[in-house]
Short mmCIF file of C-alpha atoms and ligand atoms in Angstrom, two decimals:
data_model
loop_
_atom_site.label_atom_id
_atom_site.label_comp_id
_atom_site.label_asym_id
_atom_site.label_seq_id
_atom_site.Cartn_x
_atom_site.Cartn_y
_atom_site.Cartn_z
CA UNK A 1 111.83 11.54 241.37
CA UNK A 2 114.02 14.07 243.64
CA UNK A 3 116.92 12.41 241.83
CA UNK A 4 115.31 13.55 238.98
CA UNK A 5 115.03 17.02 239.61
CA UNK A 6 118.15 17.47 240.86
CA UNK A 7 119.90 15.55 237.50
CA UNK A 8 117.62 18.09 235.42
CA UNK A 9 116.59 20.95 237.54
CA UNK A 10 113.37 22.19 237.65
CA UNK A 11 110.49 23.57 237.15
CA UNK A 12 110.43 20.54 234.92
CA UNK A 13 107.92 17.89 233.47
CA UNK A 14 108.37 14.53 233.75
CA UNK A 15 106.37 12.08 231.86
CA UNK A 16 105.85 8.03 232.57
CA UNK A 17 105.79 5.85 229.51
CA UNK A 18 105.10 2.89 231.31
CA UNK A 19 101.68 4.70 232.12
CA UNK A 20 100.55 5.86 228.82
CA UNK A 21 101.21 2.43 227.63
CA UNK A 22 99.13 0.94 230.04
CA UNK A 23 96.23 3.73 229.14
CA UNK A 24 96.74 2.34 225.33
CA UNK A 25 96.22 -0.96 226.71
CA UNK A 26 93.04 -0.81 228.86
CA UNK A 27 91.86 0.84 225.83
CA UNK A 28 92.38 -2.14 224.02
CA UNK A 29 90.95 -4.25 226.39
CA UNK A 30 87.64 -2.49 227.07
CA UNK A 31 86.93 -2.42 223.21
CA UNK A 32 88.80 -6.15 222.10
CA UNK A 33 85.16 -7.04 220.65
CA UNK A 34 85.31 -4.27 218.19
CA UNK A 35 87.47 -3.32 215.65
CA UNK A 36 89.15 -0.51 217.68
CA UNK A 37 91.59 2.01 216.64
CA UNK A 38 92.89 4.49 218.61
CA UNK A 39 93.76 8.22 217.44
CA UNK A 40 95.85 10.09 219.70
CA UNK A 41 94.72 13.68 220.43
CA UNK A 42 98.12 14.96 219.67
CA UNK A 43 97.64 18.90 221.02
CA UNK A 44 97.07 17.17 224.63
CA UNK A 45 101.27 16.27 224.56
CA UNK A 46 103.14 16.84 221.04
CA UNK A 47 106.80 16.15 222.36
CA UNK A 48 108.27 14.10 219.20
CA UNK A 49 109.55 11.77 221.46
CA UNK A 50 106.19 11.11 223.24
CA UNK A 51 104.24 10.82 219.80
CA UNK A 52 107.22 8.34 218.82
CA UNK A 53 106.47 6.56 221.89
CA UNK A 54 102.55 6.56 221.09
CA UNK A 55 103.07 5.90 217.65
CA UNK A 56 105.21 2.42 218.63
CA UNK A 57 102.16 1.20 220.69
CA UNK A 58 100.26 1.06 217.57
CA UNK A 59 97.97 4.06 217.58
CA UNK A 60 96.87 6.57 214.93
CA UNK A 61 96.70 10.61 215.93
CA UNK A 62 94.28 13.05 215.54
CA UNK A 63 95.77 16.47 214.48
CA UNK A 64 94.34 19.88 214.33
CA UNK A 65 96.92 21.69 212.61
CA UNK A 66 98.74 20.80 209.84
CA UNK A 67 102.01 21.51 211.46
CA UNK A 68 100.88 18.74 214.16
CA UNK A 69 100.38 16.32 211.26
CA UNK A 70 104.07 17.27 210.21
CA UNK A 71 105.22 16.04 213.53
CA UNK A 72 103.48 12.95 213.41
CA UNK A 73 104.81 11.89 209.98
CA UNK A 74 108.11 12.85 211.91
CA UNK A 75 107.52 11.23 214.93
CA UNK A 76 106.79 7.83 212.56
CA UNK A 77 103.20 7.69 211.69
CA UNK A 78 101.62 6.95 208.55
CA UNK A 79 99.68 9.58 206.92
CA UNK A 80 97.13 6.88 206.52
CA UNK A 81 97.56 6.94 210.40
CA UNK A 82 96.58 10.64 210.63
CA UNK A 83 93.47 12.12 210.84
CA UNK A 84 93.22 15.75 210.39
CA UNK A 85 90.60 17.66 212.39
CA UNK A 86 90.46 21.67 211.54
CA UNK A 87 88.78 24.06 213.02
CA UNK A 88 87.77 27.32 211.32
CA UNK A 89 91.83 26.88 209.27
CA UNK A 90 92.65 28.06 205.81
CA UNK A 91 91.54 26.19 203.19
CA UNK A 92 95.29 26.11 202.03
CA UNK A 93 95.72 24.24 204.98
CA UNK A 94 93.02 21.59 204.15
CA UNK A 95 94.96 20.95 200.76
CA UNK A 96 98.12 20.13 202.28
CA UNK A 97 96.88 17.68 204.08
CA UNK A 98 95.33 16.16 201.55
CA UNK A 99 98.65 16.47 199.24
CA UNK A 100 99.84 14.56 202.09
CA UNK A 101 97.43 12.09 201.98
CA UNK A 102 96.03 12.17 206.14
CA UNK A 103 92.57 11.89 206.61
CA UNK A 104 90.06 14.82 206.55
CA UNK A 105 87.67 15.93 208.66
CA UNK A 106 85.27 18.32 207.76
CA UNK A 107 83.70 20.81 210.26
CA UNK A 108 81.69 23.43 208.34
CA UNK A 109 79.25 23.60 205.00
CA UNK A 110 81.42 26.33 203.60
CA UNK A 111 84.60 24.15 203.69
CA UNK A 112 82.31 21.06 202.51
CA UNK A 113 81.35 22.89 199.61
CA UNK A 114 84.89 23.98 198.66
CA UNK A 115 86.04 20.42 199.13
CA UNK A 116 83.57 19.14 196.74
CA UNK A 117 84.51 21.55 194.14
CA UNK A 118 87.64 20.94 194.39
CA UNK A 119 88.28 17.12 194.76
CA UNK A 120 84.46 15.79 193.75
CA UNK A 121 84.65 11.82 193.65
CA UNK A 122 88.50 11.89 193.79
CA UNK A 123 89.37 12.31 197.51
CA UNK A 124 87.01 10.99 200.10
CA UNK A 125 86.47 12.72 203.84
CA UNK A 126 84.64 12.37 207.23
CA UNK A 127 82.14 14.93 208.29
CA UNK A 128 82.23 16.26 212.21
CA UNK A 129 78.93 16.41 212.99
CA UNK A 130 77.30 18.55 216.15
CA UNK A 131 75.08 17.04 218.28
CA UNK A 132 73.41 19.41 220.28
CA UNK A 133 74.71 17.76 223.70
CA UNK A 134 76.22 19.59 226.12
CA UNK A 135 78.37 17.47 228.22
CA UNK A 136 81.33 17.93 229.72
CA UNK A 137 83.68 19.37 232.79
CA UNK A 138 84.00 22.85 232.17
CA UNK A 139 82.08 25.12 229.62
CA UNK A 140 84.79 25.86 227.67
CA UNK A 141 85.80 22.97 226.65
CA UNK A 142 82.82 21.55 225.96
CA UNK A 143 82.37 21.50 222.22
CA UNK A 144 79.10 19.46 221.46
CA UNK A 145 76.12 21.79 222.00
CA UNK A 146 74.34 23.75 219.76
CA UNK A 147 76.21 27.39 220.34
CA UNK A 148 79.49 26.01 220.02
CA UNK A 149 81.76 27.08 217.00
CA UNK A 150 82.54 22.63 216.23
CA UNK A 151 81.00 20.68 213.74
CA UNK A 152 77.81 20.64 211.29
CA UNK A 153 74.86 20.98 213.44
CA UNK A 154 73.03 17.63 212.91
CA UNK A 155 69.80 19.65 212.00
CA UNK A 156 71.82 20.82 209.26
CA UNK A 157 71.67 16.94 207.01
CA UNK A 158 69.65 18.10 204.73
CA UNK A 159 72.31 21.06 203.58
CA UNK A 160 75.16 17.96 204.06
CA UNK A 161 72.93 16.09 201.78
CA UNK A 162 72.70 18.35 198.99
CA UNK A 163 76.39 19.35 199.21
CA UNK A 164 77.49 15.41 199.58
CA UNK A 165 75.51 14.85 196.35
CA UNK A 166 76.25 17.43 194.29
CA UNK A 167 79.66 17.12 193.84
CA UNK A 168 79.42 13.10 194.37
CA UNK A 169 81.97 13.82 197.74
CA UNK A 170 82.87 10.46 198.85
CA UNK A 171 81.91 9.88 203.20
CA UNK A 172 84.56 7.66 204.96
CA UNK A 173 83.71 8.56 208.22
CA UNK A 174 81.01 10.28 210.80
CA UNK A 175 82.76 12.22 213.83
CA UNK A 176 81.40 13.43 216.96
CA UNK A 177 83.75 14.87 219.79
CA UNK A 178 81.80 16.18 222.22
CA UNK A 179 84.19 17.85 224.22
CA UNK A 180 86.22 17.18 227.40
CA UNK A 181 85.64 15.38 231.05
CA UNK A 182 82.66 13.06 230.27
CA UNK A 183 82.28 10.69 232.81
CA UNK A 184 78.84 9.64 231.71
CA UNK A 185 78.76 6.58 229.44
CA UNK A 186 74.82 7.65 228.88
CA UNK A 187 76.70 10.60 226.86
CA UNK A 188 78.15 8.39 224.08
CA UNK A 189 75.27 6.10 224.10
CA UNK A 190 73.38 8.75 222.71
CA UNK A 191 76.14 10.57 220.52
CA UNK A 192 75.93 7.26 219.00
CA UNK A 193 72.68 6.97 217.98
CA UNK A 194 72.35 10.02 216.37
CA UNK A 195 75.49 8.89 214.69
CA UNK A 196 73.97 5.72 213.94
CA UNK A 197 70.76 7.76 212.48
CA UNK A 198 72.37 9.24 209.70
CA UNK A 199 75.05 7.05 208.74
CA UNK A 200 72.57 5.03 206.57
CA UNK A 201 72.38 8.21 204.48
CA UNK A 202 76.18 7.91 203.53
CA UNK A 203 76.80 4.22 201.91
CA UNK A 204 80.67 4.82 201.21
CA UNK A 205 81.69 4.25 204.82
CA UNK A 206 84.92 3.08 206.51
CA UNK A 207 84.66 4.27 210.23
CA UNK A 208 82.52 6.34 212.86
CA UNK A 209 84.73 8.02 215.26
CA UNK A 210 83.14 8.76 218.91
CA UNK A 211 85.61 11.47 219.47
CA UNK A 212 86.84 11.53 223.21
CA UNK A 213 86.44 13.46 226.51
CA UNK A 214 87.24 10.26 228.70
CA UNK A 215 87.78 11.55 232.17
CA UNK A 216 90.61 10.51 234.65
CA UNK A 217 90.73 11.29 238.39
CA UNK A 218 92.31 14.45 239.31
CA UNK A 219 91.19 14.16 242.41
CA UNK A 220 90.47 11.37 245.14
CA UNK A 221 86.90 10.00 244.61
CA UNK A 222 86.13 12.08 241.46
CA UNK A 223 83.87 10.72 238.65
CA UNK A 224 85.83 9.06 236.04
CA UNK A 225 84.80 7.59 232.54
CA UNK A 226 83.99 4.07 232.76
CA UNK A 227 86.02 2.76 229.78
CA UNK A 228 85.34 -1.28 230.64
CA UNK A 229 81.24 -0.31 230.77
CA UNK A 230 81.71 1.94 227.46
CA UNK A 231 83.80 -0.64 225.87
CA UNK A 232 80.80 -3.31 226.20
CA UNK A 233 77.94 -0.92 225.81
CA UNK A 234 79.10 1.46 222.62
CA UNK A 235 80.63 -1.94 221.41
CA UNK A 236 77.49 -4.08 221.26
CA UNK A 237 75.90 -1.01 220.14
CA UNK A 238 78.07 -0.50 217.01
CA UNK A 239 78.34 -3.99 216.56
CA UNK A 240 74.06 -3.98 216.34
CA UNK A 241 74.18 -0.86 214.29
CA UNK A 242 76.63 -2.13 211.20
CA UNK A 243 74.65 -5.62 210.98
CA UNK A 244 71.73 -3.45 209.82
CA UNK A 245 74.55 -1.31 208.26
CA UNK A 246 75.17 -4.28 206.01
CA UNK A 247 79.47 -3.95 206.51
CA UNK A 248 81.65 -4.10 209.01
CA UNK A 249 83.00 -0.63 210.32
CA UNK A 250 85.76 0.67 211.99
CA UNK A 251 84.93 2.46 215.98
CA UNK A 252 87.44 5.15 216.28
CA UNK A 253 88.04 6.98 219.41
CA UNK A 254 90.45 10.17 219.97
CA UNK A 255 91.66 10.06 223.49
CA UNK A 256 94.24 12.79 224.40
CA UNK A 257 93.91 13.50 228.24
CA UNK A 258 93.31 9.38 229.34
CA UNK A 259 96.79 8.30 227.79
CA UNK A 260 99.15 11.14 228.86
CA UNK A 261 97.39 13.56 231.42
CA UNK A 262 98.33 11.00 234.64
CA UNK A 263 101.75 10.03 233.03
CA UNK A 264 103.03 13.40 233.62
CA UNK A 265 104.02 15.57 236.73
CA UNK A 266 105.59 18.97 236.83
CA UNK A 267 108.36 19.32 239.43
CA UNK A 268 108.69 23.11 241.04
CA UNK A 269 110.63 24.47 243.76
CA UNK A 270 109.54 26.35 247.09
CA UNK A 271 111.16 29.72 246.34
CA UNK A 272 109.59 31.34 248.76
CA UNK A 273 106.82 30.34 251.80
CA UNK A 274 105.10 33.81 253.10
CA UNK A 275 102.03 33.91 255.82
CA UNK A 276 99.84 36.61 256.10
CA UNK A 277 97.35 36.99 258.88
CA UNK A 278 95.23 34.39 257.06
CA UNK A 279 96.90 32.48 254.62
CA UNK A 280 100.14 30.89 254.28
CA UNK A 281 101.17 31.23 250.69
CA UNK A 282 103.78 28.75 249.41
CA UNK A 283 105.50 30.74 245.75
CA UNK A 284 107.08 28.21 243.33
CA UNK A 285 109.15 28.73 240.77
CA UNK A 286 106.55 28.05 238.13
CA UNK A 287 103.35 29.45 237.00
CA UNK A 288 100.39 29.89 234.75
CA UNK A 289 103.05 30.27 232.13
CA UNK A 290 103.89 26.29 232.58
CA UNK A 291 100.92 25.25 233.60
CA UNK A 292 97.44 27.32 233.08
CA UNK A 293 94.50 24.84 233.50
CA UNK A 294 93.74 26.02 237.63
CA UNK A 295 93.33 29.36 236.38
CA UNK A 296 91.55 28.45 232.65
CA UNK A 297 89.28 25.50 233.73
CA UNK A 298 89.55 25.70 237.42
CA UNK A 299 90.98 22.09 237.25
CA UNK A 300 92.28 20.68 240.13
CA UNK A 301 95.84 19.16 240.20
CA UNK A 302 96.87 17.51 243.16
CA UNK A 303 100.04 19.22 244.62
CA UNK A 304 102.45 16.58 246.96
CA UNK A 305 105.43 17.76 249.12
CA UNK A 306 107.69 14.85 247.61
CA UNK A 307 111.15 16.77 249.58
CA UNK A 308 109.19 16.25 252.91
CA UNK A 309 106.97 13.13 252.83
CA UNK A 310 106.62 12.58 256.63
CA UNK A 311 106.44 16.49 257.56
CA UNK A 312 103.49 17.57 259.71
CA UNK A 313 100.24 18.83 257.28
CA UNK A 314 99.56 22.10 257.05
CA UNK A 315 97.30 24.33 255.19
CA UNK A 316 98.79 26.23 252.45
CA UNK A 317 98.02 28.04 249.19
CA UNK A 318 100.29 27.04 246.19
CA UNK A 319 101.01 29.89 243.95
CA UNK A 320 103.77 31.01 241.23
CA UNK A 321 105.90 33.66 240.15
CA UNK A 322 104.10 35.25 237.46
CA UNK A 323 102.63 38.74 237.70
CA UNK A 324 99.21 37.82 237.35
CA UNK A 325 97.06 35.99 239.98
CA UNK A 326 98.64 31.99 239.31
CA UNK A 327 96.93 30.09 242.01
CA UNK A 328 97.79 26.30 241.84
CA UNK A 329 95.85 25.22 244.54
CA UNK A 330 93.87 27.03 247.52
CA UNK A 331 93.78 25.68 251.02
CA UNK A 332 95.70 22.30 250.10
CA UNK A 333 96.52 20.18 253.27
CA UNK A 334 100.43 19.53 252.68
CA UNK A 335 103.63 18.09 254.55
CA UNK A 336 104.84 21.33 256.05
CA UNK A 337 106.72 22.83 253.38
CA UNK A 338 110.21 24.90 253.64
CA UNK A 339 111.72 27.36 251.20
CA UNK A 340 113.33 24.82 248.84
CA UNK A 341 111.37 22.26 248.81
CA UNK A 342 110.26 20.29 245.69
CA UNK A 343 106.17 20.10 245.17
CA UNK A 344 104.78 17.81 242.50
CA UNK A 345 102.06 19.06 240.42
CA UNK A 346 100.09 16.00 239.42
CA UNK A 347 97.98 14.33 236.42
CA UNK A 348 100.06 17.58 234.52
CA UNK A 349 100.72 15.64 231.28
CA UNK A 350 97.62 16.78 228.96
CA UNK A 351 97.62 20.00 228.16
CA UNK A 352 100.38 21.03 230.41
CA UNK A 353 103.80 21.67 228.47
CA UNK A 354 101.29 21.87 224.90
CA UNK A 355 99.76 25.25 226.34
CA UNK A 356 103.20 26.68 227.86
CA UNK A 357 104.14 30.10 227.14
CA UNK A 358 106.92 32.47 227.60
CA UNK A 359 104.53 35.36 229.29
CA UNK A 360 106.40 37.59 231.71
CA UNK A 361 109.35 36.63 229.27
CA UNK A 362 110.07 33.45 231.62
CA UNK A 363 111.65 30.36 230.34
CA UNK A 364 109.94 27.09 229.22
CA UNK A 365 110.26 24.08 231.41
CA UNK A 366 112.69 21.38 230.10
CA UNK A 367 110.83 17.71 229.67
CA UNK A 368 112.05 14.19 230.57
CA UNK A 369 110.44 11.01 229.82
CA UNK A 370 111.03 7.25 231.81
CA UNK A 371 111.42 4.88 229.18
CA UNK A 372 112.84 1.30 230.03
CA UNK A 373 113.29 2.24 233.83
CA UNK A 374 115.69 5.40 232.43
CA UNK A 375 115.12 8.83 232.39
CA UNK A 376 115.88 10.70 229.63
CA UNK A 377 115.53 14.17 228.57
CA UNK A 378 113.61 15.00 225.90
CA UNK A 379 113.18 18.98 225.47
CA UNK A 380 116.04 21.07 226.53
CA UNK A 381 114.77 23.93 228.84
CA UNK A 382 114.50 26.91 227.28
CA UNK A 383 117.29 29.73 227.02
CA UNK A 384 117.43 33.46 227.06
CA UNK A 385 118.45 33.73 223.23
CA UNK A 386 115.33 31.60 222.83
CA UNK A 387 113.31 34.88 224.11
CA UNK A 388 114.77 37.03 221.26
CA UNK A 389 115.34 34.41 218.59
CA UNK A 390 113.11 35.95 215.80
CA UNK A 391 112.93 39.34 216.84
CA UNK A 392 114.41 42.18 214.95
CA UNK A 393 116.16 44.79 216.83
CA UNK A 394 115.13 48.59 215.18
CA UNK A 395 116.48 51.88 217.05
C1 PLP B 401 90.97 17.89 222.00
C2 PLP B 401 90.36 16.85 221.16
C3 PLP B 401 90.32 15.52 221.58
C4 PLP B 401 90.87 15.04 222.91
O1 PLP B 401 90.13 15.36 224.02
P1 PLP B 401 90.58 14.82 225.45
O2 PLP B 401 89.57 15.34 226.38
O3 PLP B 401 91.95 15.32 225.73
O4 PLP B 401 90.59 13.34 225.38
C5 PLP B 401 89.77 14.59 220.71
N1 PLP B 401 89.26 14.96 219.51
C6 PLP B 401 89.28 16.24 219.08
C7 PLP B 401 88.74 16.57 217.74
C8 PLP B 401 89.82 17.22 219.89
O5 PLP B 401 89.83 18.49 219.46
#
């Protein structure tokens, strides 16, 4: 990896696709009774290259935007492969991708009832419903209970009803995502039978998608998602529910985080190490600007010394160089760390590069991926003209 870095230069994230293929693959296994297919939550990692990657594994992707699904037709997928997932968008957006032929999911009456007007019988989509489960790491990024902004409230099916008939809207599929870090298989045991509950009211079906919010270690002994346990459980489960059904379905999950967050690291430098009568600050060249989830979800990312492996441990706390507090990591035990040293930021591969920014007008890592045992870059870092490209200059 140091060769790496110094080919490349850093900060810079490096991604393993090796790993994500073996995240697609356990997948596969925990779910080979059921007739599994696998959307990729694209906004967790959208480089083309890694959505290429995804794409030859045999997945579908989930999009939220409609510029998203224009990188996944790019990237190689099918728009029968897409599935498009809006929250709160334009309803100019909706059409497009429906002129483009993805799948659509629906998340609110008003857009239902615009849909139906518009397309009645002639273009079928999947309503997100909301549970009223809150699950999940981190508040904000939980998405299933009853105050947040996603999906139709489940006590709502009556209103879904009346909409669904009156314009004779065709239902494909019933969605639930309820959110992120769910380590609980209990969770989607239950998502599902509520799922289960009302599909009988929808005859026209093709698939009921479980959403995601599989959790991966980001630390030693943390609670992950049991995807071998899920597999059999929400498997048999399905399988039971579509015998009454009458048809054979399609089980649908949208993983983002489990296939690319522990394929990825981001590589910084030691710029500067400064102690203070009580804490021994290590400042990298990186920040909140590359990578914000310490300071937004108070995730933890483990943070490894790889220039000095064998170096005595010491206590330090990692921070950046932006001007805003950009702790990576409070009172981490680390190989004693010099000025110049490169840290590894780990599990950085979800939502990492995908929320970057330019803030304090500093550049945008560069990405590499490992493909076939080489390492090849796959996003050039950013440059200073990319700072002003778009802006017009007045005096
Ligand atoms: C973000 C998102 C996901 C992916 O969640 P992860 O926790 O990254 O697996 C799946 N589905 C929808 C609709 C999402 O918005």
């Amino acid at each position: 990896m140091l060769e790496i870095c110094k080919e490349f230069g850093t900060p810079l994230y490096v991604y393993d696709a090796e790993k994500i293929t073996k995240q697609i693959q356990s997948l596969k296994n925990a779910f080979s009774d059921s007739d599994l297919k696998i959307k990729y939550a694209a906004k967790a990692l959208t480089n083309i290259s890694v959505l290429k990657h995804i794409q030859q594994q045999g997945c579908g992707i989930d999009v939220v935007s409609i510029n998203e699904a224009k990188l996944a037709i790019k990237a190689g997928f099918k728009a029968e492969d897409i599935l498009f997932t809006p929250s709160c968008v334009d309803f100019n957006e909706i059409v497009e991708g429906v002129d483009m032929g993805v799948y659509i999911n629906l998340d609110n009456l008003s857009v239902l009832e615009k849909f139906g007007k518009k397309y009645g019988n002639t273009y079928p989509c999947c309503i997100r419903l909301n549970p009223h489960i809150l699950a999940g790491g981190n508040y904000k990024i939980s998405t299933g209970h009853g105050n947040s902004k996603f999906g139709i409230s489940v006590f709502q099916m009556p209103q879904i009803i009346e909409v669904v008939n009156k314009y004779k809207i065709e239902i494909n599929g019933l969605h639930i995502h309820t959110g992120s870090e769910i380590s609980e298989t209990d969770v989607y045991l239950k998502m599902s039978e509520i799922l289960f509950g009302v599909a009988r009211d929808f005859p026209a079906l093709k698939f009921i998608d479980f959403g995601s919010g599989f959790k991966v270690a980001y630390k030693e002994n943390d609670m992950v998602t049991n995807i071998y346990d899920l597999g059999l459980k929400l498997g048999k489960a399905f399988r039971d529910f579509y015998e009454s059904y009458g048809r054979k379905l399609e089980l649908w999950i949208e993983p983002g985080k489990y296939l690319v967050s522990e394929a990825g690291y981001l590589f910084v430098t030691t710029n500067v190490v400064k102690s203070t009568p009580s804490v021994t600050f290590v400042g990298v060249n990186s920040g909140l600007n590359h990578l914000i989830r310490p300071m937004m979800y108070d995730a933890h990312h483990e943070i490894v010394n790889v220039s000095n492996p064998v170096g005595g441990q010491k206590v330090y706390t990692v921070v950046g160089n932006i001007c805003e507090t950009d702790t990576f990591g409070s009172d981490r035990k680390l190989n004693e760390v010099r000025e110049g040293d490169i840290l590894a930021l780990m599990n950085a591969g979800a939502y990492g590069y995908s929320m970057a920014s330019t803030f304090n007008s500093r550049l945008r890592p560069a990405e590499v991926l490992i493909k076939g045992g080489k390492a090849i870059l796959i996003r050039q870092r950013d440059t200073f003209d990319d700072l002003l490209r778009g802006q017009m200059e007045i005096d």
